[in-house]
């Protein structure tokens, strides 16, 4: 296995995870024996990532900041084959969900995860959840600094934090190190953006109070520039204010976004800054040697510079149109000349978005070992990424992905759909998400058509909790229930790009399941008829407004 270029657990981490597995094994034993009621067991299982879904238990496995080593992905494949039904679902939180886990097998699955320094702690419950990051971290050409360094620091600080283990509601943090936001930081409870000021110093913009769900909101900037060594003190201050004032009397008003909205950003800033002033010079200030020690573990792989252009790549580009389209949509620039970042699309036409079988996971791990320094990333858009691929190797990687079914040239296109599990699995859902995504992707499967349509992000949620991020889709689709009938509400204009972050606007009455594809087809047709040169779907919508789209959709359905 190639050397990894990300955090390795130390003895403290290993001991902590092992102790949690033993503790949970005893809790499961007591539950099965009837010594614990479901009410008593529920908070215990949730803090270990075990949900009771519609048909079975679901285990949500943490993939911190979306980074995996090849041997870890192989272990996930092994666990899914041994304890589930041979596949897993990659989520918008960069996690992996196993939807058919048995209660009696859950401790063994966690023990297997611990063998490769993985766990499921804090993937549920009213605590700080898995910290997410830009999936191109450490490789992106536009990156100021690798955000995973800071994700790991936050992970260590937040894991089993005694003060923040029972917050008013779940809490999500995302960090980006690039001016192009690939982590959706403005729709998180806390979003952190690394940037460089005029003095050449790198620090954080701290954005608080974003989030989707029942009341979608865009976060407010509390600090334009926070020195890096003061990050934990500022986070601690923010969480203390939330823990103190966040509502616990109403589940729907318990998120920090509601607190920021109700008291206002200025008052929130005052409260946080006052709390922060009392602790900024405390033990929470990060010593330079601590930052440097963690940063060393994220040192980029040594990549020998290669020619930026490969003759065999250019020849295949001219010979094979599918390969040419794949290069255009699934391959991104790398910071080192002669290399590229490759996205494996987990969205082949007609398939559930984000699903991968055990065999496919093992195949991805093999490709990573051979061509990407043994590294894989999980994106919040439910795809997998090879961060360090030599341009010369792109044809063989494309062919290998094709054999796995992951070479669809559709990243960022209309069939690269985000979708939650919906009513097929989730006890909270009102409607199905996966079949809707499958029908849309089948309808628009032609690559030439997809690339003519261009960048268009469709996001589907099966309920108002918005696990499919429908609020920030260029086209958002929300499943709703009306008198036992599954209906789908359309919204337009959502976005997560910096400077353009927006919550979509509801188009009109919800449509029936059998009319969703027709409605999307009408939206696309309106765009194609009215777009200006170079405009994306969302740009055309902003220019002409909702009326032409609305008229065409409701005439069609």
mmCIF file of N, CA and C in Angstrom, residues 1-2 68-78 90 344 346 356-377 384-387 397 400-401 404 406:
data_model
loop_
_atom_site.group_PDB
_atom_site.id
_atom_site.type_symbol
_atom_site.label_atom_id
_atom_site.label_comp_id
_atom_site.label_asym_id
_atom_site.label_seq_id
_atom_site.Cartn_x
_atom_site.Cartn_y
_atom_site.Cartn_z
ATOM 1 N N UNK A 1 0.842 -1.204 0.000
ATOM 2 C CA UNK A 1 0.000 0.000 0.000
ATOM 3 C C UNK A 1 0.873 1.249 0.000
ATOM 4 N N UNK A 2 0.627 2.240 -0.871
ATOM 5 C CA UNK A 2 1.409 3.467 -0.864
ATOM 6 C C UNK A 2 1.250 4.211 0.456
ATOM 7 N N UNK A 68 -10.295 8.904 2.440
ATOM 8 C CA UNK A 68 -10.141 7.474 2.667
ATOM 9 C C UNK A 68 -8.820 6.983 2.092
ATOM 10 N N UNK A 69 -8.194 6.061 2.812
ATOM 11 C CA UNK A 69 -7.102 5.287 2.229
ATOM 12 C C UNK A 69 -7.699 4.061 1.550
ATOM 13 N N UNK A 70 -6.975 3.509 0.595
ATOM 14 C CA UNK A 70 -7.497 2.371 -0.156
ATOM 15 C C UNK A 70 -7.815 1.194 0.762
ATOM 16 N N UNK A 71 -6.972 0.948 1.785
ATOM 17 C CA UNK A 71 -7.245 -0.189 2.666
ATOM 18 C C UNK A 71 -8.500 0.048 3.507
ATOM 19 N N UNK A 72 -8.814 1.317 3.790
ATOM 20 C CA UNK A 72 -10.043 1.615 4.519
ATOM 21 C C UNK A 72 -11.267 1.361 3.647
ATOM 22 N N UNK A 73 -11.187 1.741 2.373
ATOM 23 C CA UNK A 73 -12.310 1.484 1.465
ATOM 24 C C UNK A 73 -12.516 -0.025 1.288
ATOM 25 N N UNK A 74 -11.430 -0.778 1.240
ATOM 26 C CA UNK A 74 -11.577 -2.243 1.159
ATOM 27 C C UNK A 74 -12.264 -2.794 2.404
ATOM 28 N N UNK A 75 -11.944 -2.225 3.558
ATOM 29 C CA UNK A 75 -12.597 -2.676 4.784
ATOM 30 C C UNK A 75 -14.089 -2.337 4.750
ATOM 31 N N UNK A 76 -14.445 -1.165 4.228
ATOM 32 C CA UNK A 76 -15.855 -0.820 4.092
ATOM 33 C C UNK A 76 -16.569 -1.821 3.181
ATOM 34 N N UNK A 77 -15.887 -2.231 2.115
ATOM 35 C CA UNK A 77 -16.459 -3.233 1.218
ATOM 36 C C UNK A 77 -16.667 -4.551 1.954
ATOM 37 N N UNK A 78 -15.670 -4.949 2.723
ATOM 38 C CA UNK A 78 -15.759 -6.207 3.475
ATOM 39 C C UNK A 78 -16.901 -6.171 4.483
ATOM 40 N N UNK A 90 -23.077 6.368 -0.169
ATOM 41 C CA UNK A 90 -22.288 7.549 0.209
ATOM 42 C C UNK A 90 -23.211 8.763 0.279
ATOM 43 N N UNK A 344 -14.927 9.916 -10.019
ATOM 44 C CA UNK A 344 -15.676 8.729 -10.442
ATOM 45 C C UNK A 344 -17.140 8.982 -10.155
ATOM 46 N N UNK A 346 -20.716 8.207 -9.324
ATOM 47 C CA UNK A 346 -21.565 7.149 -8.763
ATOM 48 C C UNK A 346 -23.012 7.354 -9.208
ATOM 49 N N UNK A 356 -22.703 2.181 -4.028
ATOM 50 C CA UNK A 356 -21.583 1.413 -4.561
ATOM 51 C C UNK A 356 -21.620 0.024 -3.950
ATOM 52 N N UNK A 357 -21.430 -0.989 -4.780
ATOM 53 C CA UNK A 357 -21.385 -2.358 -4.279
ATOM 54 C C UNK A 357 -20.012 -2.623 -3.662
ATOM 55 N N UNK A 358 -19.920 -3.727 -2.917
ATOM 56 C CA UNK A 358 -18.641 -4.106 -2.328
ATOM 57 C C UNK A 358 -17.594 -4.307 -3.421
ATOM 58 N N UNK A 359 -17.980 -4.942 -4.518
ATOM 59 C CA UNK A 359 -17.032 -5.170 -5.614
ATOM 60 C C UNK A 359 -16.583 -3.851 -6.235
ATOM 61 N N UNK A 360 -17.506 -2.904 -6.371
ATOM 62 C CA UNK A 360 -17.136 -1.598 -6.925
ATOM 63 C C UNK A 360 -16.189 -0.849 -5.985
ATOM 64 N N UNK A 361 -16.460 -0.919 -4.674
ATOM 65 C CA UNK A 361 -15.551 -0.278 -3.724
ATOM 66 C C UNK A 361 -14.156 -0.870 -3.828
ATOM 67 N N UNK A 362 -14.073 -2.180 -3.930
ATOM 68 C CA UNK A 362 -12.760 -2.826 -4.051
ATOM 69 C C UNK A 362 -12.081 -2.424 -5.355
ATOM 70 N N UNK A 363 -12.859 -2.302 -6.420
ATOM 71 C CA UNK A 363 -12.301 -1.855 -7.689
ATOM 72 C C UNK A 363 -11.761 -0.441 -7.613
ATOM 73 N N UNK A 364 -12.498 0.446 -6.934
ATOM 74 C CA UNK A 364 -12.027 1.826 -6.740
ATOM 75 C C UNK A 364 -10.730 1.829 -5.927
ATOM 76 N N UNK A 365 -10.661 1.001 -4.895
ATOM 77 C CA UNK A 365 -9.442 0.914 -4.086
ATOM 78 C C UNK A 365 -8.260 0.453 -4.932
ATOM 79 N N UNK A 366 -8.482 -0.497 -5.828
ATOM 80 C CA UNK A 366 -7.411 -0.969 -6.714
ATOM 81 C C UNK A 366 -6.911 0.154 -7.616
ATOM 82 N N UNK A 367 -7.840 0.921 -8.174
ATOM 83 C CA UNK A 367 -7.449 2.044 -9.037
ATOM 84 C C UNK A 367 -6.648 3.071 -8.232
ATOM 85 N N UNK A 368 -7.103 3.343 -7.007
ATOM 86 C CA UNK A 368 -6.396 4.319 -6.173
ATOM 87 C C UNK A 368 -4.969 3.877 -5.886
ATOM 88 N N UNK A 369 -4.792 2.597 -5.583
ATOM 89 C CA UNK A 369 -3.441 2.095 -5.316
ATOM 90 C C UNK A 369 -2.543 2.218 -6.543
ATOM 91 N N UNK A 370 -3.092 1.897 -7.689
ATOM 92 C CA UNK A 370 -2.280 1.880 -8.905
ATOM 93 C C UNK A 370 -2.016 3.268 -9.464
ATOM 94 N N UNK A 371 -2.978 4.194 -9.283
ATOM 95 C CA UNK A 371 -2.880 5.452 -10.028
ATOM 96 C C UNK A 371 -3.104 6.718 -9.208
ATOM 97 N N UNK A 372 -3.412 6.626 -7.888
ATOM 98 C CA UNK A 372 -3.717 7.844 -7.130
ATOM 99 C C UNK A 372 -3.166 7.811 -5.710
ATOM 100 N N UNK A 373 -1.947 7.286 -5.561
ATOM 101 C CA UNK A 373 -1.264 7.336 -4.270
ATOM 102 C C UNK A 373 -2.052 6.664 -3.139
ATOM 103 N N UNK A 374 -2.950 5.746 -3.496
ATOM 104 C CA UNK A 374 -3.733 5.033 -2.485
ATOM 105 C C UNK A 374 -4.786 5.877 -1.801
ATOM 106 N N UNK A 375 -5.160 7.031 -2.391
ATOM 107 C CA UNK A 375 -6.114 7.946 -1.764
ATOM 108 C C UNK A 375 -7.414 8.020 -2.550
ATOM 109 N N UNK A 376 -8.507 8.136 -1.797
ATOM 110 C CA UNK A 376 -9.841 8.359 -2.360
ATOM 111 C C UNK A 376 -10.518 9.436 -1.536
ATOM 112 N N UNK A 377 -11.320 10.244 -2.169
ATOM 113 C CA UNK A 377 -12.146 11.227 -1.457
ATOM 114 C C UNK A 377 -13.626 10.960 -1.741
ATOM 115 N N UNK A 384 -17.026 9.729 -5.851
ATOM 116 C CA UNK A 384 -15.704 9.412 -5.322
ATOM 117 C C UNK A 384 -14.638 10.063 -6.197
ATOM 118 N N UNK A 385 -13.538 10.466 -5.561
ATOM 119 C CA UNK A 385 -12.521 11.245 -6.252
ATOM 120 C C UNK A 385 -11.155 10.599 -6.076
ATOM 121 N N UNK A 386 -10.384 10.553 -7.161
ATOM 122 C CA UNK A 386 -8.965 10.200 -7.110
ATOM 123 C C UNK A 386 -8.186 11.511 -7.190
ATOM 124 N N UNK A 387 -7.519 11.931 -6.112
ATOM 125 C CA UNK A 387 -6.948 13.283 -6.097
ATOM 126 C C UNK A 387 -5.624 13.460 -6.829
ATOM 127 N N UNK A 397 -7.242 4.781 -16.444
ATOM 128 C CA UNK A 397 -8.178 5.014 -15.334
ATOM 129 C C UNK A 397 -9.610 5.078 -15.861
ATOM 130 N N UNK A 400 -10.725 1.567 -16.592
ATOM 131 C CA UNK A 400 -10.961 0.819 -15.351
ATOM 132 C C UNK A 400 -12.266 1.247 -14.694
ATOM 133 N N UNK A 401 -12.543 2.540 -14.702
ATOM 134 C CA UNK A 401 -13.804 3.034 -14.145
ATOM 135 C C UNK A 401 -14.991 2.556 -14.981
ATOM 136 N N UNK A 404 -16.191 -0.699 -13.927
ATOM 137 C CA UNK A 404 -16.942 -0.639 -12.669
ATOM 138 C C UNK A 404 -18.306 0.023 -12.827
ATOM 139 N N UNK A 406 -18.495 3.338 -13.357
ATOM 140 C CA UNK A 406 -18.330 4.652 -12.734
ATOM 141 C C UNK A 406 -17.669 5.675 -13.659
#
